[in-house]
Amino acid sequence: MAAGAASGGSAKSDTYAEARTWLLLPAWAVLGIFVLAPVLMMLVYSFLTKEFRGGVIWDFSFAAYDQFFCNRGLFGDEPCSIEWTYINIFWRSIWQAGAATLLSLVIGFPTAYFIATRPEKVRPIWVFLITIPYWVNLLIRTVSMKFMLRDQGPLNDFLISTGLIDTPIHIVNTNFAVQLGLFYSYLPFMVLPIYASVERYNFNLSEAAADLYASKWVTLRRILLPAVKPGVIAGCILVFVPSLGSFLAPDLLGGAKNFMIGSLIEEQFKGNAGNWPFGAAASMILLTMVLIILLIFARQQAKAEKGTG
Amino acid sequence: MARGKNDIKSFPGFLPMTILCLVILYAPLVVVTIYSLNDSNSITNWEGISFRWYADVFTGPESEKFKIAAWNSFTIAIIAATVSTTIATLAATAMVRGGRFRLRTVSFGLISLPLMVPEIVTAVATLIFFNSIGFTRGYLTILMAHIAFCIPFAYMPISARMQGIEDSYEQAAMDLYATKRQAFTKILMPLMLPGIISGYILAFIISLDDFIITNFVKGAGVETLPTAIFGSVKQGIKPNIMAISTMLLAVSIIMVTISYFVSKSDNTK
């Protein structure tokens, strides 16, 4: 992603310059009111007092963050020691999202590379094939995955019929099922940016390395990989970030034991826990983490851009 | 040592990996489609092909629920796509044809905000927002949330298209005494049509498919197809859910295919 892309590409002309305020006003209004203002309101709510069965009382309080980070004993009157329950849920989410990202990279990199080295005419068709599943309802895809992985599901039937296993492998309601679900949800996000950078890669460089007796794999590792690194990082972020806050895969494939951030937040608003300030605080912590990741990424991309340009 | 250029480019094992990738992406969808045709009350045993579960979606015990959910889903998707595409087209015109200006980067950041904020966070924030202003949750809250998060999806193909159109067409029209408004409606818009259609379709699909935000802002009693399906799936995957999922899957794939071919068509020549 070029620095230009971060600001939405360059302006092509200034034909409608004097009308631009009016042209942008609807977008500013709708996004300001229904996305930006809600996020700010969420920040406010995270500092309010909870009301039972959902909602808030307008009294300023640190209780939500205190509950998140502090263990104050059975009666809540001890000094703060670190509370691990929620940190562990965040940690598990990072771990799960990381595993899904790695899985996507292992499958996605060869795929992206393969597509980028096809004749120019057929590349868009391959790319289209990879993107179609993304546009299919995430809920339906996750349900399909659950159907596939069930103990009596097609995957186990297939493995048993080939004689590889005798008894069904229990996959649903394990950590691995969640990783598979996340991997399946966001795999196209890994392929597309890597594809874009391999496509721009100048293969004469590999040619030159080969002329100097570098083996193919050395060329891949030492010449191609550094050149396409921005695409690889972009792909990893595009898989990792949505995986981190995902709700459907852990909820449908993970069961109660494999709780992730998304489920923790959902429970505060939809479930019986009903602690809105705490849900708002957990959301703020997740949002902060994501924004920090995106910021570091944007910095790096800008640096890489300066380096090559 | 003779070697072709492709020799350097190709690695053993990359083709099988690509095939594996496609199998992983498509196998679950194909399997659900096949099992939606299963003439059996259980989802496990295969008892031959029939369309009974498709009939069940329209006439079975849950048909009334699905009909209302489908009505909500499709009307919301149509209105949200129409409004967000209009807003995105105007915004893209300012961004691509509005010269350089101070708030340009901020505007782009605002437009892409729904793509950066995790969906569950947007869902929580929207719920809190409607609660804090005392707005009763229901059809209208779903619609407003959908309009907002559909904007970036409509914006991307529209602005990409506008980047690709030289402004000489509009300049020529204005040299011939067309007003700016005429140059916009008579020249730019027709050239933009493929981008606008593909933006509209993407916004439509995104709205139709959304579960997480809808689930938070829908309020009691109002269901869309994804929330109705989720509710059913919580009690176990039933054959009629496979049938309705397959239909929704088909709608998405058909729409994306149309969008792909429309955006590929070049009407500037």
Coordinates of C-alpha atoms in Angstrom, one line a residue:
Chain A
M1 CA 0.0 0.0 0.0
A2 CA 1.6 3.2 -1.2
A3 CA 1.6 6.4 0.9
G4 CA -0.8 7.7 -1.7
A5 CA -3.3 4.9 -1.0
A6 CA -3.3 5.9 2.7
S7 CA -4.8 9.3 1.8
G8 CA -7.1 7.8 -0.9
G9 CA -5.0 8.4 -4.0
S10 CA -4.2 11.7 -5.5
A11 CA -6.8 14.2 -6.7
K12 CA -7.3 13.8 -10.4
S13 CA -8.5 17.3 -11.1
D14 CA -10.0 20.3 -9.3
T15 CA -13.1 20.7 -11.5
Y16 CA -15.6 20.5 -8.6
A17 CA -13.3 22.1 -6.0
E18 CA -15.8 24.8 -5.0
A19 CA -18.6 22.3 -4.4
R20 CA -16.5 19.8 -2.4
T21 CA -17.9 20.9 1.0
W22 CA -21.4 20.1 -0.1
L23 CA -20.3 16.9 -1.8
L24 CA -18.6 15.6 1.3
L25 CA -21.2 16.9 3.8
P26 CA -23.5 13.8 3.6
A27 CA -20.5 11.4 4.2
W28 CA -19.2 13.5 7.0
A29 CA -22.6 13.7 8.6
V30 CA -23.5 10.0 8.4
L31 CA -20.1 8.7 9.4
G32 CA -19.6 11.4 12.0
I33 CA -23.0 10.7 13.6
F34 CA -23.2 6.9 13.2
V35 CA -19.6 5.8 13.6
L36 CA -17.4 8.5 15.1
A37 CA -19.9 9.8 17.7
P38 CA -20.8 6.3 18.8
V39 CA -17.2 5.4 19.4
L40 CA -16.7 8.5 21.5
M41 CA -20.0 7.7 23.4
M42 CA -18.6 4.2 24.0
L43 CA -15.5 5.8 25.6
V44 CA -17.8 7.8 27.9
Y45 CA -19.9 4.7 28.8
S46 CA -16.8 2.8 29.8
F47 CA -16.4 5.4 32.6
L48 CA -20.0 5.1 33.9
T49 CA -21.6 3.0 36.5
K50 CA -23.5 -0.2 35.5
E51 CA -27.1 -0.7 35.9
F52 CA -28.4 -4.2 36.4
R53 CA -29.9 -5.9 33.3
G54 CA -28.1 -3.6 31.0
G55 CA -27.8 0.2 30.6
V56 CA -25.9 2.6 32.7
I57 CA -26.2 5.1 35.6
W58 CA -24.7 8.5 34.8
D59 CA -22.1 8.4 37.6
F60 CA -18.4 8.7 36.8
S61 CA -16.5 5.5 37.8
F62 CA -13.4 3.6 37.0
A63 CA -15.2 0.4 38.0
A64 CA -15.1 -1.1 34.5
Y65 CA -11.4 -0.8 34.1
D66 CA -10.8 -1.8 37.7
Q67 CA -12.8 -5.0 37.1
F68 CA -10.7 -5.7 34.0
F69 CA -7.3 -5.3 35.5
C70 CA -7.7 -5.6 39.3
N71 CA -8.4 -8.5 41.5
R72 CA -9.7 -7.2 44.8
G73 CA -10.5 -10.5 46.5
L74 CA -13.8 -12.1 47.3
F75 CA -15.3 -9.1 49.0
G76 CA -13.8 -6.5 46.7
D77 CA -12.0 -4.6 49.5
E78 CA -8.4 -5.8 49.0
P79 CA -5.7 -3.7 47.3
C80 CA -5.3 -4.2 43.6
S81 CA -3.4 -7.3 42.4
I82 CA -3.4 -8.3 38.8
E83 CA -6.7 -9.9 37.6
W84 CA -5.8 -12.6 35.0
T85 CA -9.2 -13.7 33.9
Y86 CA -9.7 -11.0 31.2
I87 CA -6.1 -10.6 30.3
N88 CA -6.0 -14.3 29.6
I89 CA -9.1 -14.0 27.3
F90 CA -7.3 -11.3 25.4
W91 CA -4.1 -13.4 25.4
R92 CA -6.0 -16.4 24.0
S93 CA -7.5 -14.2 21.3
I94 CA -4.1 -13.0 20.3
W95 CA -2.8 -16.5 20.2
Q96 CA -5.8 -17.8 18.2
A97 CA -5.7 -14.9 15.7
G98 CA -1.9 -15.4 15.4
A99 CA -2.3 -19.1 14.7
A100 CA -5.0 -18.4 12.1
T101 CA -2.7 -15.8 10.5
L102 CA 0.2 -18.3 10.3
L103 CA -2.1 -20.9 8.8
S104 CA -3.3 -18.4 6.2
L105 CA 0.3 -17.4 5.4
V106 CA 1.4 -21.0 4.8
I107 CA -1.5 -21.6 2.4
G108 CA -1.9 -18.0 1.1
F109 CA 1.6 -17.2 0.1
P110 CA 2.1 -20.1 -2.4
T111 CA -1.4 -19.4 -3.8
A112 CA -0.7 -15.7 -4.2
Y113 CA 2.7 -16.4 -5.8
F114 CA 1.2 -19.0 -8.1
I115 CA -1.5 -16.6 -9.3
A116 CA 0.9 -13.7 -9.8
T117 CA 3.1 -15.9 -12.1
R118 CA 0.2 -16.9 -14.4
P119 CA -0.2 -15.3 -17.8
E120 CA -1.5 -11.7 -17.4
K121 CA -4.9 -12.5 -19.0
V122 CA -6.0 -15.3 -16.7
R123 CA -4.8 -13.6 -13.4
P124 CA -8.1 -11.7 -12.8
I125 CA -10.0 -14.9 -13.1
W126 CA -7.9 -16.6 -10.4
V127 CA -8.2 -13.5 -8.2
F128 CA -12.0 -13.5 -8.7
L129 CA -12.1 -17.2 -7.7
I130 CA -10.3 -16.4 -4.5
T131 CA -12.5 -13.4 -3.6
I132 CA -15.9 -15.0 -4.3
P133 CA -16.0 -16.8 -0.9
Y134 CA -15.3 -13.5 0.9
W135 CA -18.6 -12.1 -0.4
V136 CA -20.6 -15.1 0.9
N137 CA -22.2 -14.4 4.2
L138 CA -19.7 -15.0 7.0
L139 CA -22.3 -16.6 9.2
I140 CA -23.2 -19.1 6.4
R141 CA -19.5 -19.8 5.9
T142 CA -18.9 -20.5 9.6
V143 CA -22.0 -22.7 9.8
S144 CA -20.8 -24.6 6.7
M145 CA -17.4 -25.1 8.4
K146 CA -19.1 -26.4 11.5
F147 CA -21.1 -28.8 9.3
M148 CA -17.9 -30.0 7.6
L149 CA -16.0 -30.6 10.8
R150 CA -18.7 -32.3 12.9
D151 CA -17.9 -35.8 14.3
Q152 CA -20.4 -37.3 11.8
G153 CA -19.6 -34.6 9.2
P154 CA -18.3 -35.0 5.6
L155 CA -14.6 -34.5 6.6
N156 CA -14.6 -37.3 9.2
D157 CA -16.7 -39.5 6.8
F158 CA -14.1 -38.9 4.1
L159 CA -11.1 -39.7 6.4
I160 CA -12.7 -42.8 7.7
S161 CA -13.6 -44.0 4.2
T162 CA -10.0 -43.6 3.1
G163 CA -8.9 -45.7 6.0
L164 CA -6.7 -43.0 7.4
I165 CA -8.6 -43.1 10.7
D166 CA -11.0 -45.5 12.4
T167 CA -12.9 -43.2 14.8
P168 CA -14.0 -39.6 14.0
I169 CA -11.5 -36.9 15.0
H170 CA -13.2 -34.6 17.5
I171 CA -12.6 -31.1 16.1
V172 CA -15.6 -28.9 16.9
N173 CA -15.4 -27.1 20.3
T174 CA -11.6 -27.2 20.3
N175 CA -9.1 -24.3 19.9
F176 CA -8.1 -25.8 16.5
A177 CA -11.7 -25.5 15.2
V178 CA -11.7 -21.8 16.0
Q179 CA -8.3 -21.3 14.3
L180 CA -9.6 -23.2 11.2
G181 CA -12.8 -21.0 11.3
L182 CA -10.8 -17.8 11.5
F183 CA -8.4 -19.0 8.8
Y184 CA -11.3 -19.9 6.6
S185 CA -13.0 -16.5 7.2
Y186 CA -10.1 -14.3 6.2
L187 CA -7.9 -16.4 3.9
P188 CA -8.7 -14.1 0.9
F189 CA -7.3 -11.1 2.8
M190 CA -3.9 -12.9 3.0
V191 CA -3.8 -13.8 -0.7
L192 CA -4.8 -10.4 -2.3
P193 CA -2.0 -8.1 -0.9
I194 CA 0.7 -10.7 -1.4
Y195 CA -0.5 -11.3 -4.9
A196 CA -0.4 -7.5 -5.6
S197 CA 3.2 -7.2 -4.5
V198 CA 4.5 -10.4 -6.2
E199 CA 2.8 -9.1 -9.4
R200 CA 4.8 -5.8 -9.2
Y201 CA 8.0 -7.7 -8.4
N202 CA 10.7 -7.5 -11.2
F203 CA 11.6 -11.1 -12.0
N204 CA 14.8 -10.0 -13.7
L205 CA 16.2 -9.7 -10.1
S206 CA 15.6 -13.5 -9.6
E207 CA 17.1 -14.0 -13.1
A208 CA 20.2 -12.1 -12.0
A209 CA 20.5 -14.1 -8.8
A210 CA 20.2 -17.4 -10.7
D211 CA 22.9 -16.2 -13.1
L212 CA 25.1 -15.8 -10.1
Y213 CA 24.4 -19.5 -9.2
A214 CA 21.9 -18.8 -6.4
S215 CA 19.5 -21.8 -6.1
K216 CA 15.8 -21.2 -6.5
W217 CA 15.0 -21.4 -2.9
V218 CA 17.8 -19.1 -1.9
T219 CA 16.6 -16.6 -4.6
L220 CA 13.1 -16.9 -3.1
R221 CA 14.3 -16.3 0.4
R222 CA 17.0 -13.7 -0.1
I223 CA 15.7 -11.7 -3.1
L224 CA 11.9 -12.1 -3.6
L225 CA 10.8 -12.3 0.1
P226 CA 12.4 -9.0 1.1
A227 CA 10.9 -7.3 -2.0
V228 CA 7.4 -8.5 -1.3
K229 CA 7.6 -8.1 2.5
P230 CA 5.2 -5.1 2.6
G231 CA 2.5 -7.3 0.9
V232 CA 3.1 -10.1 3.3
I233 CA 2.8 -7.8 6.3
A234 CA -0.3 -6.2 4.9
G235 CA -1.8 -9.7 4.5
C236 CA -0.9 -10.7 8.0
I237 CA -2.6 -7.6 9.4
L238 CA -5.7 -8.0 7.3
V239 CA -6.1 -11.5 8.7
F240 CA -5.0 -10.9 12.3
V241 CA -7.0 -7.7 13.0
P242 CA -10.5 -9.0 12.2
S243 CA -9.6 -12.4 13.7
L244 CA -8.8 -10.7 17.0
G245 CA -12.3 -9.3 17.5
S246 CA -14.3 -12.0 15.7
F247 CA -17.4 -13.4 17.3
L248 CA -18.9 -16.0 15.0
A249 CA -16.0 -18.5 14.7
P250 CA -15.3 -18.7 18.5
D251 CA -19.0 -18.7 19.2
L252 CA -20.1 -21.4 16.7
L253 CA -16.9 -23.5 16.5
G254 CA -15.3 -23.0 19.8
G255 CA -18.1 -23.6 22.4
A256 CA -18.0 -22.2 25.9
K257 CA -14.4 -23.3 26.7
N258 CA -12.8 -21.3 23.9
F259 CA -13.9 -17.9 24.8
M260 CA -12.4 -14.9 22.9
I261 CA -12.7 -11.1 23.2
G262 CA -15.7 -11.0 20.8
S263 CA -17.7 -13.4 23.0
L264 CA -16.7 -11.6 26.2
I265 CA -17.9 -8.3 24.8
E266 CA -21.1 -9.8 23.3
E267 CA -22.0 -11.3 26.6
Q268 CA -22.0 -7.9 28.4
F269 CA -24.7 -6.6 26.0
K270 CA -26.7 -9.6 24.8
G271 CA -26.1 -12.3 27.5
N272 CA -26.8 -12.5 31.1
A273 CA -23.7 -10.7 32.3
G274 CA -25.3 -7.4 31.3
N275 CA -22.5 -5.0 32.3
W276 CA -22.5 -2.3 29.7
P277 CA -19.6 -0.1 31.1
F278 CA -17.4 -3.3 31.3
G279 CA -18.3 -4.2 27.7
A280 CA -17.5 -0.7 26.6
A281 CA -14.2 -0.8 28.5
A282 CA -13.3 -4.2 26.9
S283 CA -14.2 -2.7 23.5
M284 CA -12.0 0.3 24.1
I285 CA -9.1 -1.9 25.0
L286 CA -9.6 -4.0 21.8
L287 CA -10.0 -0.8 19.7
T288 CA -6.8 0.7 21.2
M289 CA -4.9 -2.5 20.4
V290 CA -6.1 -2.6 16.8
L291 CA -5.3 1.1 16.3
I292 CA -1.8 0.7 17.7
I293 CA -1.2 -2.2 15.3
L294 CA -2.6 -0.2 12.3
L295 CA -0.5 2.8 13.3
I296 CA 2.8 0.8 13.5
F297 CA 1.9 -0.7 10.2
A298 CA 1.2 2.7 8.5
R299 CA 4.5 4.0 9.8
Q300 CA 6.4 1.0 8.4
Q301 CA 4.7 1.3 5.1
A302 CA 5.5 5.0 4.8
K303 CA 9.2 4.2 5.7
A304 CA 9.3 1.4 3.1
E305 CA 7.8 3.8 0.6
K306 CA 10.5 6.4 1.3
G307 CA 13.2 3.7 1.0
T308 CA 12.2 2.6 -2.4
G309 CA 11.1 5.9 -3.8
Chain B
M1 CA 22.7 -24.2 -18.9
A2 CA 19.5 -23.5 -20.8
R3 CA 16.5 -22.5 -18.8
G4 CA 13.3 -20.6 -19.6
K5 CA 12.1 -17.6 -17.6
N6 CA 9.3 -19.8 -16.1
D7 CA 11.9 -22.1 -14.7
I8 CA 12.9 -19.4 -12.2
K9 CA 9.3 -18.5 -11.4
S10 CA 7.8 -21.8 -10.7
F11 CA 8.2 -23.7 -7.5
P12 CA 7.3 -27.3 -6.9
G13 CA 4.4 -27.6 -4.5
F14 CA 2.9 -24.2 -5.2
L15 CA 0.3 -25.5 -7.6
P16 CA -0.9 -28.2 -5.1
M17 CA -1.0 -25.5 -2.4
T18 CA -3.2 -23.3 -4.7
I19 CA -5.5 -26.2 -5.4
L20 CA -5.7 -26.9 -1.6
C21 CA -6.5 -23.2 -1.0
L22 CA -9.4 -23.3 -3.5
V23 CA -10.6 -26.7 -2.1
I24 CA -10.6 -25.2 1.4
L25 CA -12.4 -22.1 0.3
Y26 CA -15.1 -23.9 -1.7
A27 CA -15.6 -27.3 -0.1
P28 CA -17.8 -26.2 2.8
L29 CA -20.0 -24.2 0.4
V30 CA -20.3 -27.1 -2.0
V31 CA -21.0 -29.5 0.8
V32 CA -23.8 -27.4 2.3
T33 CA -25.3 -26.9 -1.2
I34 CA -25.3 -30.7 -1.7
Y35 CA -26.8 -31.5 1.7
S36 CA -29.5 -28.8 1.3
L37 CA -30.9 -31.2 -1.4
N38 CA -30.9 -34.2 1.0
D39 CA -34.3 -35.9 1.2
S40 CA -33.9 -36.7 4.9
N41 CA -34.9 -35.3 8.3
S42 CA -31.4 -35.7 9.6
I43 CA -28.5 -33.8 8.4
T44 CA -26.2 -36.8 8.6
N45 CA -27.7 -39.5 6.5
W46 CA -27.9 -39.1 2.8
E47 CA -31.3 -40.3 1.4
G48 CA -31.4 -39.0 -2.2
I49 CA -32.1 -35.8 -3.9
S50 CA -35.2 -33.7 -3.3
F51 CA -36.2 -30.1 -3.0
R52 CA -38.4 -30.6 0.0
W53 CA -36.3 -28.4 2.3
Y54 CA -36.6 -25.6 -0.2
A55 CA -40.3 -26.0 -0.1
D56 CA -40.1 -26.1 3.6
V57 CA -38.5 -22.7 3.7
F58 CA -41.5 -21.2 1.9
T59 CA -44.4 -23.3 3.4
G60 CA -43.0 -25.0 6.5
P61 CA -43.6 -24.1 10.1
E62 CA -40.9 -21.5 10.1
S63 CA -41.8 -19.9 6.8
E64 CA -43.6 -17.0 8.3
K65 CA -40.5 -16.1 10.3
F66 CA -38.3 -16.4 7.3
K67 CA -40.6 -14.3 5.1
I68 CA -40.6 -11.4 7.5
A69 CA -36.8 -11.7 8.0
A70 CA -36.3 -11.8 4.2
W71 CA -38.5 -8.8 3.7
N72 CA -36.5 -6.9 6.4
S73 CA -33.2 -8.0 5.0
F74 CA -33.9 -7.1 1.4
T75 CA -35.6 -3.8 2.0
I76 CA -32.8 -2.7 4.3
A77 CA -30.2 -3.8 1.8
I78 CA -31.9 -1.9 -1.1
I79 CA -32.4 1.3 0.9
A80 CA -28.9 1.2 2.6
A81 CA -27.2 0.4 -0.8
T82 CA -29.0 3.3 -2.5
V83 CA -28.3 5.9 0.1
S84 CA -24.7 4.8 0.8
T85 CA -23.9 4.7 -3.0
T86 CA -25.3 8.2 -3.4
I87 CA -23.3 9.5 -0.5
A88 CA -20.2 7.6 -1.7
T89 CA -20.5 9.0 -5.3
L90 CA -20.7 12.6 -4.0
A91 CA -17.8 12.0 -1.7
A92 CA -15.7 10.4 -4.4
T93 CA -16.3 13.4 -6.7
A94 CA -15.0 15.7 -4.0
M95 CA -12.0 13.5 -3.3
V96 CA -11.0 12.7 -6.9
R97 CA -12.2 15.8 -8.7
G98 CA -12.0 18.4 -5.9
G99 CA -8.3 19.3 -6.1
R100 CA -6.1 19.3 -3.0
F101 CA -7.6 20.5 0.3
R102 CA -6.8 20.5 4.0
L103 CA -9.4 18.0 5.2
R104 CA -8.8 15.5 2.4
T105 CA -6.8 13.0 4.5
V106 CA -9.2 13.5 7.4
S107 CA -12.1 12.8 5.1
F108 CA -10.5 9.7 3.7
G109 CA -9.8 8.5 7.3
L110 CA -13.5 9.1 8.2
I111 CA -14.7 7.2 5.1
S112 CA -12.5 4.2 5.8
L113 CA -13.2 4.3 9.6
P114 CA -15.8 1.4 9.4
L115 CA -13.1 -0.8 7.8
M116 CA -10.6 -0.1 10.5
V117 CA -12.7 -0.4 13.6
P118 CA -13.4 -4.0 14.5
E119 CA -17.0 -4.9 13.7
I120 CA -17.8 -5.9 17.2
V121 CA -16.6 -2.5 18.5
T122 CA -18.8 -0.7 15.9
A123 CA -21.7 -2.9 17.0
V124 CA -21.2 -2.0 20.7
A125 CA -20.7 1.7 19.9
T126 CA -23.8 1.9 17.7
L127 CA -25.9 0.2 20.4
I128 CA -24.6 2.6 23.1
F129 CA -25.2 5.6 20.8
F130 CA -28.8 4.7 20.2
N131 CA -29.3 3.9 23.8
S132 CA -27.8 7.2 25.0
I133 CA -30.1 9.3 22.7
G134 CA -33.1 7.3 23.8
F135 CA -33.8 5.9 20.3
T136 CA -35.9 2.7 20.4
R137 CA -34.0 -0.2 18.6
G138 CA -35.7 -1.7 15.6
Y139 CA -35.9 -1.6 11.8
L140 CA -34.8 2.0 11.7
T141 CA -31.7 1.6 13.8
I142 CA -30.6 -1.4 11.7
L143 CA -31.1 0.7 8.5
M144 CA -29.1 3.7 9.8
A145 CA -26.2 1.5 11.0
H146 CA -26.2 -0.3 7.6
I147 CA -26.1 3.0 5.6
A148 CA -23.0 4.1 7.6
F149 CA -20.9 0.9 7.3
C150 CA -21.8 0.4 3.6
I151 CA -20.3 3.8 2.6
P152 CA -16.6 2.6 2.4
F153 CA -17.6 -0.5 0.4
A154 CA -19.5 1.6 -2.1
Y155 CA -16.8 4.3 -2.1
M156 CA -13.8 2.0 -3.1
P157 CA -14.9 0.9 -6.6
I158 CA -16.5 4.3 -7.3
S159 CA -13.3 6.3 -6.5
A160 CA -11.1 3.7 -8.2
R161 CA -13.2 4.1 -11.4
M162 CA -13.1 7.9 -11.2
Q163 CA -9.4 7.8 -10.8
G164 CA -9.3 6.0 -14.1
I165 CA -11.3 8.5 -16.1
E166 CA -9.4 11.4 -17.6
D167 CA -11.0 14.8 -16.9
S168 CA -10.5 15.8 -20.6
Y169 CA -14.1 14.5 -21.3
E170 CA -15.6 17.0 -18.8
Q171 CA -13.2 19.7 -19.9
A172 CA -14.3 19.2 -23.5
A173 CA -17.9 19.5 -22.5
M174 CA -17.3 22.7 -20.6
D175 CA -15.3 24.1 -23.5
L176 CA -18.5 23.6 -25.4
Y177 CA -20.4 25.7 -22.8
A178 CA -21.8 22.9 -20.7
T179 CA -22.2 24.0 -17.1
K180 CA -20.3 22.1 -14.3
R181 CA -23.6 20.5 -13.3
Q182 CA -24.2 19.4 -16.9
A183 CA -20.6 18.1 -17.2
F184 CA -21.2 16.1 -14.0
T185 CA -24.6 14.6 -14.8
K186 CA -24.2 14.2 -18.6
I187 CA -20.5 13.3 -18.9
L188 CA -19.0 12.1 -15.6
M189 CA -22.0 10.1 -14.3
P190 CA -22.5 8.0 -17.4
L191 CA -18.8 7.2 -17.6
M192 CA -18.9 6.4 -13.9
L193 CA -21.8 4.0 -14.2
P194 CA -19.9 0.7 -14.0
G195 CA -18.1 1.9 -10.9
I196 CA -21.4 3.0 -9.3
I197 CA -23.2 -0.3 -10.2
S198 CA -20.4 -2.3 -8.7
G199 CA -20.3 -0.1 -5.6
Y200 CA -24.0 -0.5 -5.2
I201 CA -23.8 -4.3 -5.5
L202 CA -21.0 -4.6 -3.0
A203 CA -22.9 -2.3 -0.5
F204 CA -26.1 -4.4 -1.1
I205 CA -24.2 -7.7 -0.3
I206 CA -22.5 -6.2 2.7
S207 CA -25.8 -5.1 4.1
L208 CA -27.6 -8.3 3.3
D209 CA -24.8 -10.4 4.9
D210 CA -24.2 -8.4 8.1
F211 CA -24.8 -10.2 11.3
I212 CA -22.8 -8.7 14.1
I213 CA -23.8 -5.1 14.0
T214 CA -27.4 -6.1 13.1
N215 CA -27.5 -8.4 16.1
F216 CA -26.6 -5.6 18.4
V217 CA -28.9 -2.8 17.1
K218 CA -32.0 -4.8 16.0
G219 CA -33.9 -4.8 19.3
A220 CA -36.4 -7.4 20.3
G221 CA -38.6 -9.0 17.7
V222 CA -37.0 -7.5 14.5
E223 CA -35.0 -10.1 12.6
T224 CA -33.1 -10.1 9.4
L225 CA -32.1 -13.3 7.6
P226 CA -28.7 -13.7 9.2
T227 CA -30.0 -13.1 12.7
A228 CA -32.9 -15.5 12.1
I229 CA -30.5 -18.1 10.8
F230 CA -28.2 -17.6 13.8
G231 CA -31.1 -18.1 16.1
S232 CA -32.0 -21.4 14.5
V233 CA -28.4 -22.6 14.3
K234 CA -28.0 -22.1 18.0
Q235 CA -30.4 -25.0 18.4
G236 CA -28.5 -27.1 15.9
I237 CA -28.1 -27.1 12.2
K238 CA -31.3 -28.2 10.5
P239 CA -31.9 -29.1 6.8
N240 CA -34.1 -26.1 6.2
I241 CA -31.3 -23.8 7.4
M242 CA -29.1 -25.4 4.8
A243 CA -31.6 -24.7 2.1
I244 CA -32.1 -21.0 3.1
S245 CA -28.3 -20.6 3.4
T246 CA -27.8 -22.1 -0.1
M247 CA -30.3 -19.6 -1.5
L248 CA -28.5 -16.7 0.2
L249 CA -25.2 -18.0 -0.9
A250 CA -26.5 -18.1 -4.5
V251 CA -27.7 -14.5 -4.3
S252 CA -24.2 -13.3 -3.1
I253 CA -22.3 -15.2 -5.7
I254 CA -24.6 -14.1 -8.6
M255 CA -24.4 -10.4 -7.4
V256 CA -20.6 -10.5 -7.1
T257 CA -20.3 -12.1 -10.5
I258 CA -22.4 -9.3 -12.0
S259 CA -20.3 -6.7 -10.2
Y260 CA -17.1 -8.3 -11.5
F261 CA -18.2 -8.2 -15.2
V262 CA -19.7 -4.7 -14.9
S263 CA -16.6 -3.3 -13.4
K264 CA -14.5 -4.9 -16.1
S265 CA -16.5 -3.4 -18.9
D266 CA -14.9 -0.2 -20.2
N267 CA -17.2 2.4 -21.6
T268 CA -14.7 5.2 -21.9
K269 CA -13.6 4.0 -25.4

